[in-house]
Amino acid sequence: MAIKKMGWKELMPGDAISGGTAAEFETGDWRSEKPIFHKENCINCYFCWAYCPDSAILLDENKKVVGIDYKYCKGCGICDRECPTKKEKRAITMETERK
Amino acid sequence: MPGLRDLVKKSDPLTGGHRACAGCGAPIVVRQVLMSSKDPVVVVSATGCLEVVTTIFPYSAWTVPFLHNAFENSAATCSGIEAAYQALKRTGKIKEGQHINFVAFGGDGGTYDIGFQSLSGAVERGHDMLYVCYNNEAYMNTGIQRSSATPKGASTTTAPAGKVIPGKVQFSKNLTEIMVAHEMPYVAQSAVGFWRDLTSKAEKAFSIRGPKFINVLQPCRLGWGYKPADTAAIGRLAADTCVWPLYEVENGKYKLTYKPKEKKPVVEFLKSQDRFRHLLKPGNEAILESIQKETDKRWEALLAKSEG
Amino acid sequence: MPRIARTGNEAMAEAMRQINPHVVAAYPITPATEIVMIFAGFVANGVVDTQFVAVESEHSAMSACVGAAAAGCRVMTGTSSQGLQLMSEILPIASALALPIVLCEVNRALSGPINIHCDHSDTMAVRDFGWIQIFAENAQEAYDSVLQAVVIAENMQVRLPAMVTTDGFIISHCMERVEALEDAEVKKYVGEFKAVNSVLDVGKPLTMGCLDLQDYYFEHKMPIVESMKKAKDVILEVGLDFGKQFGREYGLVENYKMDDAEIAMVAMGSTCGTARVVVDELRGKGVKAGLLKVRAFRPFPAEEIKQSLSKLKSVAIMDRSDMFKNQGGQVFTEIRSAMYGGANSPILTNYIYGLGGREISLDDIRKIFAEQKKNAESGEVSQLIQHFGVRI
C-alpha cells in the first residue's frame, strides 16, 4: 500500500491527479465485522450493490454478484441489512472479523 | 426508468478505497445519482465530507472528471464549468452532439448555509446543471455542528442537549421549498434507502435542460448515532414518519413520489438515533409534541399541493 | 494604429474585447463597474464570442472563473476593493490550480470607512496569493498590460493568474489618448489558448483540487514559487517583445532619469506621472533627481530595484497603503529588505500617502524631493516613515 511520496517536480501541474487512484488504497483493514456472501442463495436483486458505500460488491462479466471485495469493504453491514433473502437462506451474513 | 439490472452495466463513478466512514450514505447518493446519467458527467463538490474522503492526495476515488474549489461555491464553480462548455461549443471546440451533465454536490452546510447564495445565483442564471445536496442535517466534516438543516431537538456539538437547552431550538429550514420558489424546472426531495426514487429523479433531472435541484436526506451514522448497517433503513423511516417526504416539483407541479402505507409517529424516527435520545426522557413531551405538530403541518401542506 | 481617447476602464474593456476570452464572470463595483458594463455591451451586441456570467457576487465571480479556467478556457474578470476582498478566498486556489485567469483590478481603498477612491490597500491585501501583479501608470499602460498579462499568465513556464491594476478614478475614469492595436494584431498576439488540464476532458478524467495533508501541501506550493521566479524573465521578455512589435517597451521596473541620479522617488501607478513632471523640473534646475517606477509588484523585482537604487544618496519610497505595523508600507518594507546586505544603501524614507483618494499634488512631490535633498546633504534621516498629507 505504501506509495513512494513524490517530490514537487514529479507532480502534475495545477494540483491535479488522474482519477481513480484511490483504488490503490485499501480500507479492508477497517473492518470489525465481515460480510460473507452465499452465492447459492443470491437472487441478483443488486440491493447490496446499490447500497454499498464502498463499491465493494464484486460482479462477474455477466454482472452477477460473485462476492465481496475485501480490499475495500469496511464491514458496515448495509449489504446484509438490505439483502431481501429469507432468514434461513441468506445470501449475505455477517461474522466477526478475525485478523 | 432504469432498473438495477441496467445500472450495474454502468461504470462506477467512485472506486473503493475512499475514506468515508463505514456505512456512510454520501457515496451511496453519489453512485446512484451519477449512474443515472446517460451522458458523461463532470462533477464539482463543495468542501465537506464527500470531498475530503474521496480526494486525499494522491488518492482520488473519482473515475469521472472532478473539481473541488471551496466550501461555499460549488454551484458558482459548476456554473463556470458549464459556461466554459457553452463557450467551447459555440467556438466549435466541443462537438455539438456531445452532451455533458454537470453535477454539483454539497452537504447541507455547503448548500443550506454558506453556499446558499452561490446556489441561488446559479439557479437564477439558469445554468444547465444539477445540484445535489447530500443532506445529513449538520456539519459532519467538522464534527457534527448544527446547520439550518438540523431538525429541532437534535443534539449537535454547537447546539448540544444541555440542562437548560434541549438541543437545537429551531425547526429546519425548508430549503426544498425555497428552491421551488426559484421557479426552476425541477426540484425534488429524495432519501437514501429509496434507490428507485433517487435514480428516477436523477434520470429525470438529467433529461431536463436548465437548473435542477435534488435534496437527498443522507443518514449519517456518526452524527445521528445508529448502527452503520441501518443507513438506508433510517432513510426509509424518515419517509415513513413524514419528517422527510419524497416528492418532486416539475415546472411548479407538485407530485408526491412516496406515500407511506401507514404514517408512523415521528417518535419512531427519533428513537432510532442517539442525537434525539435526550428528547425521550420525561419532561420533553412538549418538544416531542411540537415536532410531531410541525411535521404534520408540513406534510399536510405538501399533500394539499400535490397531485395524485 | 487607431488612436482613441479612452478612460482606463474603457481601455481595459477594449483590450478584453480584442482578447475575446471564452468566459468572463464578473460583478459590478465602483470604480471597476464600467469595465464589466462595457464588456456586457460587447456580449449583447455579439462582437465577442465570450460566455458572460453575470454572477451574484465577486466570490462567485472568481469561483466561476476557476471553474471555467479548470475547464480549459481563457478567462477574465474585473473588480476593485471590497470585490477583490470577497474574491480573496478563491485567489490562492486559482494560483494553486495553475489557472492563468487575468483580472482587471481598479485600485480602491478598503472599507472602513467606506470610500470609493484610490489607494492600493485592496491590491496589497492580496499580494501574497500567487498572483502576478502589474501596476499601470496610465490608460495606455493599462491597455498594453492587459494584453501582455494574457501572454505572461499563459506562458507554459509561468501558468499563474495575473492582475493588472489601474488607480481608481485617477486612471479608471480619466480620458487619455490611447493607441490601440488592430483586432487582428491582438488576436495574433495573444494566440490560441492552450489548456493544460481540463475537467471537460471526459475521456481522461482528472481530479482537481484534492485534499492535501501534511505530506503534499508543501509540494503543491512549490510550483508557484518556481513559476514566480520564471515570471520575472517572462515579464521582461514579453515587455521587450511588445516594444519590438508595437513600439512600446515594458519591464519589471522603469528607470526614469536614474542613471546619474542622487535622489529619487519610488512609486507605483498614477503617481509616477506626477513625479515625472517634478523630476523634469528638478533636472532643469540641475538637481540630479530620478524616478523608479515599480511596474511588477509580484513577482517582486528585488535585484532590479537594488541595482537602480544602490548608488543613490536618498530615496523616497511611496506607499499608497499602510500595513499598520509601525514599520511603513508594503513597498517600503520590501525595498528595505531587498537593499539589505548590499555594500551601498541610500537613505530610504517612507511616505504613506493618498489613502482613500487623498490627492498628491506636484507641490507635495516637490516637498518630498526637497526632503530627499536635505537627507542627501546631511547624510541623516529626517523622518523614516511619515503619513504624508494627513491633517493632525
Short mmCIF file of C-alpha atoms in Angstrom, two decimals, chain B residues 177 180 183-188 201 204 208 247-257 302 304-308:
data_model
loop_
_atom_site.label_atom_id
_atom_site.label_comp_id
_atom_site.label_asym_id
_atom_site.label_seq_id
_atom_site.Cartn_x
_atom_site.Cartn_y
_atom_site.Cartn_z
CA GLU B 177 -39.50 24.84 -0.87
CA VAL B 180 -39.24 25.68 -5.61
CA GLU B 183 -39.40 28.60 -10.22
CA MET B 184 -36.71 26.39 -11.65
CA PRO B 185 -37.54 23.50 -13.97
CA TYR B 186 -37.06 20.67 -11.50
CA VAL B 187 -36.83 20.34 -7.73
CA ALA B 188 -37.03 17.09 -5.80
CA LYS B 201 -35.36 11.62 -10.10
CA LYS B 204 -35.48 12.88 -14.99
CA ILE B 208 -34.25 18.46 -18.42
CA TYR B 247 -41.67 14.44 -3.78
CA GLU B 248 -40.81 16.33 -6.88
CA VAL B 249 -41.84 19.64 -8.39
CA GLU B 250 -41.61 19.75 -12.13
CA ASN B 251 -42.28 23.19 -13.62
CA GLY B 252 -44.18 24.10 -10.48
CA LYS B 253 -46.29 20.93 -10.41
CA TYR B 254 -46.03 19.00 -7.15
CA LYS B 255 -46.03 15.24 -7.13
CA LEU B 256 -45.68 13.02 -4.09
CA THR B 257 -43.43 10.15 -5.15
CA LEU B 302 -47.41 19.18 0.85
CA ALA B 304 -52.57 19.93 -0.39
CA LYS B 305 -50.15 20.99 -3.12
CA SER B 306 -49.57 17.54 -4.58
CA GLU B 307 -51.44 15.68 -7.25
CA GLY B 308 -52.26 12.00 -7.07
#
